[in-house]
Coordinates of C-alpha atoms in Angstrom, one line a residue:
Chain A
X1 CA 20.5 -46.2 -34.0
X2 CA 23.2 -44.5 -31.5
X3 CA 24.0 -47.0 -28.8
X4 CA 22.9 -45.7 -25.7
X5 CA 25.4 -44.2 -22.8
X6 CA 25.0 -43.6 -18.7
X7 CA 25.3 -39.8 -18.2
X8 CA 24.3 -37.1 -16.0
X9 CA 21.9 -35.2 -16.6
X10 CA 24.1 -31.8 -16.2
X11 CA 26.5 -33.5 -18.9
X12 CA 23.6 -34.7 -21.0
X13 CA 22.2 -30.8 -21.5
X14 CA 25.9 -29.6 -22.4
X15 CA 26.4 -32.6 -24.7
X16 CA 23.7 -32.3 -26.2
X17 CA 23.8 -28.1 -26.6
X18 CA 27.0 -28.4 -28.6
X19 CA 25.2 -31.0 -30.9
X20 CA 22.7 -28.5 -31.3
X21 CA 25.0 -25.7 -32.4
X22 CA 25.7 -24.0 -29.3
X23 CA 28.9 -21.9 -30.3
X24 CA 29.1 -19.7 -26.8
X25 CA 28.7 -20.4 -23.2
X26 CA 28.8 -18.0 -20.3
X27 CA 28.6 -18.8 -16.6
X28 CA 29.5 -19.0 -12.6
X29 CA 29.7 -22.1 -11.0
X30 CA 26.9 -22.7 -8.6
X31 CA 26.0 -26.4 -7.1
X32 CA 24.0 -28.5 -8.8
X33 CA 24.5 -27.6 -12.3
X34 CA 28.4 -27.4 -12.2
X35 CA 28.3 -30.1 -14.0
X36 CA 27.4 -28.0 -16.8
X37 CA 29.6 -25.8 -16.9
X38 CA 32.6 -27.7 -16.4
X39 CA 32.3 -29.7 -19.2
X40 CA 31.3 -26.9 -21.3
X41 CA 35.0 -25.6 -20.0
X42 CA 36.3 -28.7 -21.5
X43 CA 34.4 -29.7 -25.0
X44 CA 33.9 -26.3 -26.2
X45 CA 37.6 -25.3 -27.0
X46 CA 37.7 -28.5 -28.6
X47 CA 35.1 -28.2 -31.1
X48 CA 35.2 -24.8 -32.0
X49 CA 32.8 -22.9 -29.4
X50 CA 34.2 -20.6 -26.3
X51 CA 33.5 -21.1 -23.4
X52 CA 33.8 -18.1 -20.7
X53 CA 33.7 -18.5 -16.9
X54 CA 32.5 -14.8 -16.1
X55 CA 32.7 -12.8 -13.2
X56 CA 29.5 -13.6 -11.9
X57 CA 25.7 -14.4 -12.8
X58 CA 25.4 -10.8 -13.9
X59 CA 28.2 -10.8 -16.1
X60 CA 27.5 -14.1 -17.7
X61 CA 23.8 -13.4 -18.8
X62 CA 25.1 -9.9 -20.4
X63 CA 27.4 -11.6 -22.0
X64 CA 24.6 -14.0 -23.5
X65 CA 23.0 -10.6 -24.8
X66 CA 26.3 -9.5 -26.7
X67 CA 26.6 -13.0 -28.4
X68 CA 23.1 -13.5 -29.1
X69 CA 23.0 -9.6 -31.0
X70 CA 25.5 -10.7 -32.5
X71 CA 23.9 -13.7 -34.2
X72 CA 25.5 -16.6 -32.0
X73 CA 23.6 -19.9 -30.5
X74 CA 24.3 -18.9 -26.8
X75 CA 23.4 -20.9 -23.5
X76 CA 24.0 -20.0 -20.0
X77 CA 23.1 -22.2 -16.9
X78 CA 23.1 -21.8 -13.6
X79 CA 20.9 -22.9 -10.1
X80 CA 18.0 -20.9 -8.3
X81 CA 20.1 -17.5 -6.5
X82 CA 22.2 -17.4 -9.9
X83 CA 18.9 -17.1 -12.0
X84 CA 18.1 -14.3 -9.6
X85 CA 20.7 -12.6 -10.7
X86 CA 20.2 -12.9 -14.0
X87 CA 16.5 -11.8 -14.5
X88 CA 17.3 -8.3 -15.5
X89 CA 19.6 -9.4 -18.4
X90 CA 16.6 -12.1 -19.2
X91 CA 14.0 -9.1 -19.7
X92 CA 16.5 -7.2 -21.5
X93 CA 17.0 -10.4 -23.9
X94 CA 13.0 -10.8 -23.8
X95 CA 12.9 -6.5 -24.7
X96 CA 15.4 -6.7 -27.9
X97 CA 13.7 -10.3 -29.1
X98 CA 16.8 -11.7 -28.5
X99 CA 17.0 -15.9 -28.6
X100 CA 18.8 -18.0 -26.0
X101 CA 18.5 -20.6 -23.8
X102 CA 18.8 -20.3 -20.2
X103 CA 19.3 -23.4 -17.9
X104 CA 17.6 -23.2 -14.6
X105 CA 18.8 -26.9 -11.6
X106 CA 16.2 -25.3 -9.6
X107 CA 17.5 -26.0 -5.6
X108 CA 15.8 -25.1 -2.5
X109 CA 15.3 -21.0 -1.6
X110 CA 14.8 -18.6 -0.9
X111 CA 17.9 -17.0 -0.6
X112 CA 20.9 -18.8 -1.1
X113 CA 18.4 -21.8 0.8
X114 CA 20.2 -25.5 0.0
X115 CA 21.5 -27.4 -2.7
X116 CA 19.1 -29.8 -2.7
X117 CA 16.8 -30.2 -6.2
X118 CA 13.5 -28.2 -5.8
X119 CA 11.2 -26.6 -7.5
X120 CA 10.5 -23.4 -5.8
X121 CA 11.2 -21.4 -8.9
X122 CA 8.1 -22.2 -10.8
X123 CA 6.8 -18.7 -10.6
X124 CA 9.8 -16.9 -11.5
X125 CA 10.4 -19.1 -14.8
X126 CA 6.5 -19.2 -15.4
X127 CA 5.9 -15.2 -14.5
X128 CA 8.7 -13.7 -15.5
X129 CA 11.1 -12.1 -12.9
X130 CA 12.5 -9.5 -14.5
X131 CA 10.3 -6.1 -15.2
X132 CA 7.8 -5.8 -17.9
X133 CA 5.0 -7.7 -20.0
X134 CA 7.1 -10.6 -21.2
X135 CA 7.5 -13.9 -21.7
X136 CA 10.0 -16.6 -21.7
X137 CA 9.2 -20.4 -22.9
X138 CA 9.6 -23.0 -20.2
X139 CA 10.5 -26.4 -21.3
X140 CA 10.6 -28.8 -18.0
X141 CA 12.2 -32.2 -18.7
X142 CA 11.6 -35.5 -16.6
X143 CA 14.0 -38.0 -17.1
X144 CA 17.4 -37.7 -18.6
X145 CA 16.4 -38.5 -22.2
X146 CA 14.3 -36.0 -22.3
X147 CA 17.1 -33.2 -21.0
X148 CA 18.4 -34.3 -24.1
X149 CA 15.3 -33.8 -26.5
X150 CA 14.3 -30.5 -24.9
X151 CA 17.7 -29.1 -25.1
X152 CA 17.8 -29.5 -29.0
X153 CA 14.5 -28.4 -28.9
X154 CA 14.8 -25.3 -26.4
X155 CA 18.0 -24.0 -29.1
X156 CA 15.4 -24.3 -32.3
X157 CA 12.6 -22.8 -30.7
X158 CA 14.2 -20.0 -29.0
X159 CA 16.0 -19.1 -32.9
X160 CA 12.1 -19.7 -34.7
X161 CA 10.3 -17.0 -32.4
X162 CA 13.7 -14.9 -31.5
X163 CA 12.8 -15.6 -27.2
X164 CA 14.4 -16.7 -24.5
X165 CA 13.5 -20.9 -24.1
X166 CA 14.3 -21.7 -20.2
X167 CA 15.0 -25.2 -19.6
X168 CA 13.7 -25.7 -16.2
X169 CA 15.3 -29.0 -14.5
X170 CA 16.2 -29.4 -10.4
X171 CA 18.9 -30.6 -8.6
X172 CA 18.0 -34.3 -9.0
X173 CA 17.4 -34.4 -12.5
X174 CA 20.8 -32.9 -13.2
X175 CA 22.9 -35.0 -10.8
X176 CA 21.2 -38.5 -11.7
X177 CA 22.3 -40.9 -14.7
X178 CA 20.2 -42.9 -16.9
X179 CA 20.9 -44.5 -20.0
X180 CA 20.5 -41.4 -23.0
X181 CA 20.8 -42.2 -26.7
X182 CA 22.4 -38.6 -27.6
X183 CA 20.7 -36.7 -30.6
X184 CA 22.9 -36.8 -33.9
X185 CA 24.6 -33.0 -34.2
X186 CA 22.3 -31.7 -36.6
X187 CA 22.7 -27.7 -36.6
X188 CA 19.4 -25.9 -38.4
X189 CA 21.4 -22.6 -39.1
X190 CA 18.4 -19.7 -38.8
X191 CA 18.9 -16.5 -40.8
X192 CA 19.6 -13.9 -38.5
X193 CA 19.1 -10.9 -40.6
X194 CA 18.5 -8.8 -37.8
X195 CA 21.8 -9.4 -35.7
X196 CA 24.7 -7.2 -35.2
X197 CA 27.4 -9.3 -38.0
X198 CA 28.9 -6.3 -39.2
X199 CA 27.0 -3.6 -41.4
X200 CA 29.0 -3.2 -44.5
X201 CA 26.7 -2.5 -47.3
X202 CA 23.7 -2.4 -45.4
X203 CA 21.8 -0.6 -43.0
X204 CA 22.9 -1.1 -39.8
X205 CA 21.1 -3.0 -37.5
X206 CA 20.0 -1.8 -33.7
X207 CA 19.8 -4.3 -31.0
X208 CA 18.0 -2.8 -27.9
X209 CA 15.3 -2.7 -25.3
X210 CA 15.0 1.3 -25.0
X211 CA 12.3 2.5 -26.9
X212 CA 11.8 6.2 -26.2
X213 CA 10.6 8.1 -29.4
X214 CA 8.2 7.8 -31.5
X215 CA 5.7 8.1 -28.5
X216 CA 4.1 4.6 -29.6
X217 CA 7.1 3.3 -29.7
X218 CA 7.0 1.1 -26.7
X219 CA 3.6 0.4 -26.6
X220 CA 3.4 -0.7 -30.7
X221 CA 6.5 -3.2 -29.7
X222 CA 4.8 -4.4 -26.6
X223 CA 1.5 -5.5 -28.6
X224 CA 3.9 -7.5 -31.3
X225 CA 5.3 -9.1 -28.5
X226 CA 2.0 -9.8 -27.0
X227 CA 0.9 -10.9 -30.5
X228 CA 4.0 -13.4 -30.9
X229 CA 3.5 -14.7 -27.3
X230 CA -0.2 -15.7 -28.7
X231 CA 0.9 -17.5 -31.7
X232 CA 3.7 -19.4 -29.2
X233 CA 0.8 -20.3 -27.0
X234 CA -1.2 -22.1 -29.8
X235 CA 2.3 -23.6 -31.7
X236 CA 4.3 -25.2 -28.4
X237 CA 2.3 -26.5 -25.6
X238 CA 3.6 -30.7 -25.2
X239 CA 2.4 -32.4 -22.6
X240 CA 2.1 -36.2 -21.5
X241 CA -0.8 -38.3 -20.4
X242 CA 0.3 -41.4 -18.6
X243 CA -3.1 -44.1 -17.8
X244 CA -5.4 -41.3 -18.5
X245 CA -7.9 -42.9 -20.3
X246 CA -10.0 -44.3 -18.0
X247 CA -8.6 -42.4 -14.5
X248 CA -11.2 -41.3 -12.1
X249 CA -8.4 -39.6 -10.1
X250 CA -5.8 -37.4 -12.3
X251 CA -2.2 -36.4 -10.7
X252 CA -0.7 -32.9 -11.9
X253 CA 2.8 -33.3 -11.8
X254 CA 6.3 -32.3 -13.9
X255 CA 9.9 -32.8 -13.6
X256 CA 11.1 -35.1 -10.9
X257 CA 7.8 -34.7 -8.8
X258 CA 6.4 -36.5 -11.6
X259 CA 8.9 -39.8 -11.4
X260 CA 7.3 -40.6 -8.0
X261 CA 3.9 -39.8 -9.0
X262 CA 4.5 -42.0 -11.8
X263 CA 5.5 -44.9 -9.3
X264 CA 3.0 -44.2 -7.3
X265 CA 0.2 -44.3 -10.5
X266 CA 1.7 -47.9 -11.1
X267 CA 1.6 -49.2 -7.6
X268 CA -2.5 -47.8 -7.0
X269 CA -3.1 -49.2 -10.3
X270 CA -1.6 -52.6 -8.9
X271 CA -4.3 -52.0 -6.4
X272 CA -7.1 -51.6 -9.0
X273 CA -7.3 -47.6 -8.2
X274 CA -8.1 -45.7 -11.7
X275 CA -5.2 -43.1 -11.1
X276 CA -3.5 -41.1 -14.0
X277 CA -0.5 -38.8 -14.2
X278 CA -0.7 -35.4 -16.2
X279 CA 2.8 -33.9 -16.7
X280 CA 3.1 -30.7 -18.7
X281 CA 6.2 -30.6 -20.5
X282 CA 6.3 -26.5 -21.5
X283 CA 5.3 -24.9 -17.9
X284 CA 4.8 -21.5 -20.2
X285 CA 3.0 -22.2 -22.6
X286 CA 1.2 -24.4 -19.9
X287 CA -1.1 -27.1 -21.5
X288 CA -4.5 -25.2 -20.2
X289 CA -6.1 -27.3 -22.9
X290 CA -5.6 -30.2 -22.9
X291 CA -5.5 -30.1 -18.8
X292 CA -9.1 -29.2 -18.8
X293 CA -10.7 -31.7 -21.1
X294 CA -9.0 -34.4 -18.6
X295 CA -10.4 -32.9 -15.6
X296 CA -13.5 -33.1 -16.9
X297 CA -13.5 -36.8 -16.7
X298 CA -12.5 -37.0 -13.2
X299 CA -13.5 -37.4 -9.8
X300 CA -10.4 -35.4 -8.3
X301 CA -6.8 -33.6 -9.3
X302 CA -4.3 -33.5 -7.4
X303 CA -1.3 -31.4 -7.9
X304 CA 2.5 -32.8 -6.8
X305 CA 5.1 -30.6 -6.6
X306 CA 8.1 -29.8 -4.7
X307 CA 7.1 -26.3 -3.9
X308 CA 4.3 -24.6 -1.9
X309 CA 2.0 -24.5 -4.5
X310 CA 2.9 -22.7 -7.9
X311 CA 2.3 -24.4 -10.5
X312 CA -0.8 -25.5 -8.5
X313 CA -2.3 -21.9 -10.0
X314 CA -1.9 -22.3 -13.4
X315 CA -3.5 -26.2 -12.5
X316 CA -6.6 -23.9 -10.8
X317 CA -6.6 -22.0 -13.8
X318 CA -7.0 -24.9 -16.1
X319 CA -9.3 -27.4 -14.3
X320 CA -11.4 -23.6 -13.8
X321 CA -13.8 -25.4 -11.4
X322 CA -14.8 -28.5 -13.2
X323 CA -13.6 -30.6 -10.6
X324 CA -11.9 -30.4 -7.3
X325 CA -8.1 -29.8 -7.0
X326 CA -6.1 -31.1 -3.9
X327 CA -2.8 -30.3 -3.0
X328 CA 0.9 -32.0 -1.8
X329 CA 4.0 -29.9 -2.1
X330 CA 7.3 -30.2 -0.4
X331 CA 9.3 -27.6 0.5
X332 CA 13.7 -27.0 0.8
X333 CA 14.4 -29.7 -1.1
X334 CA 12.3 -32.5 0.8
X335 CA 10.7 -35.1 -1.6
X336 CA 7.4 -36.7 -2.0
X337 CA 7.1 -39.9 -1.0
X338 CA 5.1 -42.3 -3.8
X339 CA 3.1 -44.0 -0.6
X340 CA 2.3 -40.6 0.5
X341 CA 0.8 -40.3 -2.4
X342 CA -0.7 -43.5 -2.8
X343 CA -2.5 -43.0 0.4
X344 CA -4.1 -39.2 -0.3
X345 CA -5.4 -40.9 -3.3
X346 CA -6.8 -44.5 -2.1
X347 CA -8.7 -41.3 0.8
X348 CA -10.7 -40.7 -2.2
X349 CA -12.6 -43.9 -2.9
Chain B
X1 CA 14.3 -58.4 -11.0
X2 CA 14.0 -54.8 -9.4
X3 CA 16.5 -54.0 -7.4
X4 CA 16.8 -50.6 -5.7
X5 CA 20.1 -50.8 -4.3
X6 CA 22.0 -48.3 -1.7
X7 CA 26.5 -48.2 -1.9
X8 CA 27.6 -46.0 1.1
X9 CA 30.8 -45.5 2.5
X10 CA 33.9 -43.0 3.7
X11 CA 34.1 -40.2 0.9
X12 CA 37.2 -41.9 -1.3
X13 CA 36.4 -45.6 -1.0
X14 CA 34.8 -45.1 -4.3
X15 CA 30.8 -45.6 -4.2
X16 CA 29.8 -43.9 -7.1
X17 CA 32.0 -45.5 -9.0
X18 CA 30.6 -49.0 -8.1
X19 CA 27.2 -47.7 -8.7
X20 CA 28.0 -46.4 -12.1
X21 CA 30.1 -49.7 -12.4
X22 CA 26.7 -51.4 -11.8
X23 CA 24.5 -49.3 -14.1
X24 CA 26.1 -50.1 -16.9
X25 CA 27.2 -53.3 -16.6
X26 CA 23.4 -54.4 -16.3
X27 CA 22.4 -51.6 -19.2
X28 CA 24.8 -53.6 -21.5
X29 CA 22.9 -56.8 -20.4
X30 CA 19.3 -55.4 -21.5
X31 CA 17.9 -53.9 -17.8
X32 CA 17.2 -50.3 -17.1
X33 CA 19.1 -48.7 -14.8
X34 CA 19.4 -45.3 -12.8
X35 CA 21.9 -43.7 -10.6
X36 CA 21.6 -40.8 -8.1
X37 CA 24.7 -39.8 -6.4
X38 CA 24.5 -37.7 -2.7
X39 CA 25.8 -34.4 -3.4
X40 CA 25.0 -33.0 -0.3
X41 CA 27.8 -30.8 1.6
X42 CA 30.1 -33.6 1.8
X43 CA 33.3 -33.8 3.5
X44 CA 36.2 -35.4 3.5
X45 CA 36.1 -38.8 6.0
X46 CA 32.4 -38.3 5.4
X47 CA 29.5 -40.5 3.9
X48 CA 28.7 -40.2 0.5
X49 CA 26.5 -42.7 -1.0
X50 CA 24.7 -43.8 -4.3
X51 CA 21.1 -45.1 -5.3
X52 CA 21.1 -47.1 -7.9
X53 CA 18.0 -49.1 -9.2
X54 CA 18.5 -51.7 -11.5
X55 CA 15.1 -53.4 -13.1
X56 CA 13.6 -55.3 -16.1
X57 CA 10.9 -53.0 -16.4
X58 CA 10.7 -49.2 -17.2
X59 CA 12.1 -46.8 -13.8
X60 CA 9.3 -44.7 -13.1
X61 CA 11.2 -43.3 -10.1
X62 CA 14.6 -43.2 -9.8
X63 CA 14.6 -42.0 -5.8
X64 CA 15.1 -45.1 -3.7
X65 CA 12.7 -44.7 -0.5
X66 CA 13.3 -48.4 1.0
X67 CA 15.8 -50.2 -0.3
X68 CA 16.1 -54.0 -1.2
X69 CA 20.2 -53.8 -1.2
X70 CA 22.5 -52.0 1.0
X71 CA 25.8 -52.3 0.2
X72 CA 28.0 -50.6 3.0
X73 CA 31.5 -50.7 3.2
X74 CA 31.9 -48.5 6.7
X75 CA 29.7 -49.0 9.6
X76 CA 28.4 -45.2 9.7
X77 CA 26.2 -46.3 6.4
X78 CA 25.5 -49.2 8.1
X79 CA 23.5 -48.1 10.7
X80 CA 22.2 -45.1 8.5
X81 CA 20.5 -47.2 6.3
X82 CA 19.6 -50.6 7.6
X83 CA 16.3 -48.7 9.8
X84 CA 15.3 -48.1 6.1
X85 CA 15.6 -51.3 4.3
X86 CA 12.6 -53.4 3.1
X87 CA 11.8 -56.4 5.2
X88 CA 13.9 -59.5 3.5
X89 CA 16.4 -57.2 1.8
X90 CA 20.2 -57.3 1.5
X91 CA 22.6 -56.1 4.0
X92 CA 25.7 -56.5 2.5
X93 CA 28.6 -55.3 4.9
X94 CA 32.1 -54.5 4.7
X95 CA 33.3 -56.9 7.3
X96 CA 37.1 -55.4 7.1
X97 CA 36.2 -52.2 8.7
X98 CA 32.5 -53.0 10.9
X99 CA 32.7 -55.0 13.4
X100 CA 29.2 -54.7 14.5
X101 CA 26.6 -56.9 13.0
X102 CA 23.5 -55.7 12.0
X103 CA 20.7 -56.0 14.2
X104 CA 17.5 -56.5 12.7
X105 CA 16.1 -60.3 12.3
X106 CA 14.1 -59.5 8.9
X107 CA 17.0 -59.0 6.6
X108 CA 19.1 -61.3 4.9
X109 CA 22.5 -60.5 6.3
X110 CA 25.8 -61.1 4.1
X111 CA 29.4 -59.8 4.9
X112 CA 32.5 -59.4 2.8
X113 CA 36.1 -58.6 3.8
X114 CA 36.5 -56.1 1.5
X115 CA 39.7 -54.3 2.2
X116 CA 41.6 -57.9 2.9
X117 CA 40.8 -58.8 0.3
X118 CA 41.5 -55.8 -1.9
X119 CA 45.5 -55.5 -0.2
X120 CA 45.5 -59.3 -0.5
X121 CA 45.4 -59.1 -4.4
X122 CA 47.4 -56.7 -5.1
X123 CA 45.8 -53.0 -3.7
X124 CA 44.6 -50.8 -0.8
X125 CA 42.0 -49.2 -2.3
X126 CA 40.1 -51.5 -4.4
X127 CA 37.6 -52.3 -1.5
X128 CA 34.7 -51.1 -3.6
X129 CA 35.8 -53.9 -6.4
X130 CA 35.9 -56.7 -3.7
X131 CA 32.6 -55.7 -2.3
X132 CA 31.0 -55.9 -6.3
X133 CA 31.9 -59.1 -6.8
X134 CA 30.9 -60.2 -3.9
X135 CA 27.2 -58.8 -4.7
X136 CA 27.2 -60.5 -7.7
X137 CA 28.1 -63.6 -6.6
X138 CA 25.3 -63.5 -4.1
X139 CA 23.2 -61.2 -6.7
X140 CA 23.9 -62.9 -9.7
X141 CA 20.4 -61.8 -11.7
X142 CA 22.1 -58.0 -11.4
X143 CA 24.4 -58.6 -14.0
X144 CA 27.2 -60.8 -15.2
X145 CA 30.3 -60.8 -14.0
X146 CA 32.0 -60.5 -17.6
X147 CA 29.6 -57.3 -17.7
X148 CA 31.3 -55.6 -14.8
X149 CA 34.7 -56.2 -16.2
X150 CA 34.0 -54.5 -19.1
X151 CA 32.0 -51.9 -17.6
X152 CA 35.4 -50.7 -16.4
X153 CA 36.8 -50.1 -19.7
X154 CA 33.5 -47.6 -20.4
X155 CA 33.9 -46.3 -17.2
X156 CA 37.2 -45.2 -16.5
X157 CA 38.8 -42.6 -18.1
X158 CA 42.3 -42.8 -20.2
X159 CA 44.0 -41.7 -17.6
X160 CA 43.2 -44.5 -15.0
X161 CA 42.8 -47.9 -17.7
X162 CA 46.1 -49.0 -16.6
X163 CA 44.3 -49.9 -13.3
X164 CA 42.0 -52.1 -14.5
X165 CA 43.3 -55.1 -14.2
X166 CA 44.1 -54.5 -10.6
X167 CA 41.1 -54.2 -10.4
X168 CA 39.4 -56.8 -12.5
X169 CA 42.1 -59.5 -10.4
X170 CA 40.2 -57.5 -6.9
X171 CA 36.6 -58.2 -8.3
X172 CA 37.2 -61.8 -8.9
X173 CA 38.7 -62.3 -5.9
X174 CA 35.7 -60.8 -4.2
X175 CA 33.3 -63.0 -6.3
X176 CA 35.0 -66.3 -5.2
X177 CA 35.5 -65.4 -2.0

């Protein structure tokens, strides 16, 4: 086994991108992901890939586009305004099936807001912020190992079903170190028969989202995409149950929300309080499932998250009524606190 | 052992390194560490500061609420975060440079002349080295203090090795001290 190393999460996802056969990288710097980039700008020359600082968010995602027609593993990165700019290349990418993965360090908005870790952007990863009836998988890590995992993962998934796989992490998950055991490089090299490689002796290929004639065009496209989203929502929904088993009160939480709810699940256990964590790991597919036959054993949900309540929908949507679901969010970057949370649930009993 | 542990200072007296110094020398003795730096706008003759928790069991949260160590090598971080500190924690200060004392009763209170003793053995701005040994003399479940030597040589890049033992000579002299 790999002997483990301290790194930052920022580092980690690059590290472990390149292992995964990431050849190109596009970006602009934005706080608190440069990380990221910067040692993309330093490892990729090295080993073969290219790296490209572009002119700005919109640039960089376009970019993304040309590689990934072209057959490439590509990867951009950037924080909450920068993935603003980038939705319309994102539905453009979602439009010609392209696959790439798109990092998200979510920090506090709107606007340019902070540069605190948040997770305000739920909705625009989950709902799509660019224009049309797409989707993009959202893999949401919670500790640095798991950057890693997802990240090898997000590459290999985003290739299988030819989509866009956003990792979605925040500011505090990509500045903090923890011990990571780094995967081995092990590229899975995808035909691409579809990408723009050069057309000699074949038909050429078209990469694009403008569908104008036949007159079905658009809308015969749009069901296979609707049909493909379907078959992604019953092949890639993870999620993690943490004292579940016999929890009178469940918590609904992901990403770094999810470390204090953890702590907090450990110290109202200490206290003899049945108290278990529920932390979906793909926020699209969410884990509607699996969420519902656990709220069915409780007395109470309640959703953490560092926003004013967005992923507390797709919780609504997936409890449907079977029990009740409470509520604590924190908003510009503020965290929870775990005896905050300890002392909404001990209100309970 | 759980230790969540604050380093604070002036931007440049190097507490992120002594956090990351800590981390692993602790992994590489079996405990599970995390490290979250500030990253806020900093500036400059600023704070900047570290959270580093260092435990024999699994870190369910890396974000440090009350700490049990405060390690503060100016008197700005100090007075920041002693209000927050768990009743019977650490308060281990940088006597060199704060010349206040801290004022609550409920703390153990421990002081260290860091930058004396960093020019003393041999440089002016190994304060943060002085101020680790000195924890780990008074800490010494944290880690060893053969682990924090070598922690160097995984921590610091090419470039800056030739420093280490500089610095190595600056811990010790912290740790007898």
């Amino acid at each position: 086994m790999s002997k483990s190393v301290l790194m930052k999460g920022n580092e980690v996802l690059a590290e472990a991108a390149i292992r995964a056969g990431c050849t190109h990288y596009f970006g602009y710097p934005i706080t608190p992901q440069n990380e990221i980039p910067a040692y993309m700008s330093k490892e990729m020359p090295k080993r073969g890939g290219c790296f490209l600082q572009a002119e700005s968010e919109i640039a960089a995602i376009n970019m993304v586009f040309g590689a990934s027609g072209a057959g490439a593993r590509v990867m951009t990165s950037s924080s909450s305004p920068g993935l603003s700019l980038k939705q319309e290349g994102i539905s453009y990418l979602a439009g010609a099936e392209l696959p790439c993965v798109v990092v998200n360090m979510m920090r506090g908005g709107p606007g340019l807001g902070g540069i605190a870790g948040s997770q305000a952007d739920y909705f625009q990863a989950t709902r799509g912020g660019g224009n049309g009836d797409y989707r993009t998988i959202v893999l949401a890590p919670g500790n640095v190992q798991e950057i890693a995992d997802l990240t090898v993962q997000a590459f290999d998934l985003a290739d299988k079903y030819r989509m866009v796989v956003m990792i979605l992490g925040d500011g505090y998950l990509g500045q903090m170190s923890e011990p990571v055991i780094l995967p081995e490089p092990d590229v899975k090299p995808v035909p691409k028969p579809w990408a723009v490689s050069g057309a000699k002796g074949r038909e050429p290929n078209k990469v694009m989202s403008l569908r104008l004639t036949p007159d079905d065009y658009l809308e015969k496209h749009n069901i296979h995409l609707q049909e493909l989203y379907k078959k992604v929502e019953g092949e890639v929904t993870q999620s993690e149950a943490y004292m579940t088993d016999d929890a009178d009160y469940l918590i609904v939480s992901y990403g770094t929300s999810s470390r204090i709810a953890r702590k907090a699940v450990k110290m109202l256990r200490n206290e003899g309080v049945k108290v278990g964590l529920f932390r979906p790991v793909t926020l699209w597919p969410f884990p509607m499932k699996e969420l519902h036959d656990l709220s069915k054993k409780v007395k109470k949900v309640l959703t953490v998250e560092m926003s004013a309540g967005q992923m507390l929908e797709d919780v609504n949507i997936a409890v449907n009524g079977v029990t009740e679901v409470d509520f604590l969010g924190k908003l510009g970057g503020a965290l929870p606190e775990a005896n905050e949370i300890v002392k909404i649930v001990k209100s309970y009993g | 052992m759980h230790e969540e542990i604050i380093i604070s200072g002036f931007g440049g007296q190097g507490v992120l390194l002594a956090g990351k110094l800590l981390c692993i020398a602790a992994m590489r003795e079996g405990k599970h560490v995390s490290h979250i730096p500030s990253y806020g706008a900093e500036m400059r003759g600023g704070t900047a500061h570290c959270k580093v928790i260092i435990s024999d069991e699994e870190i369910s949260s890396p974000v440090i609420e009350h700490p049990t160590i405060v390690l503060a090598l100016n008197a700005p971080s100090m007075h920041k975060f002693e209000p927050k500190m768990v009743e019977g924690g650490l308060m281990l200060y940088n006597s060199s440079l704060i010349q206040d004392k801290p004022s609550r009763s409920d703390i153990r209170v421990e002081c260290v002349n860091a930058n004396d003793i960093s020019e003393a053995a041999g440089s002016l701005k190994a304060a943060n080295m002085a101020a680790l040994g000195y924890l780990l003399k008074v800490k010494p479940e944290i880690a060893s203090m053969d682990a924090l030597k070598e922690a160097l040589d995984e921590a610091i890049s090419a470039r800056n090795k030739k420093h280490n033992p500089v610095n190595i000579k600056i811990m010790e002299a912290g740790y007898r001290s």
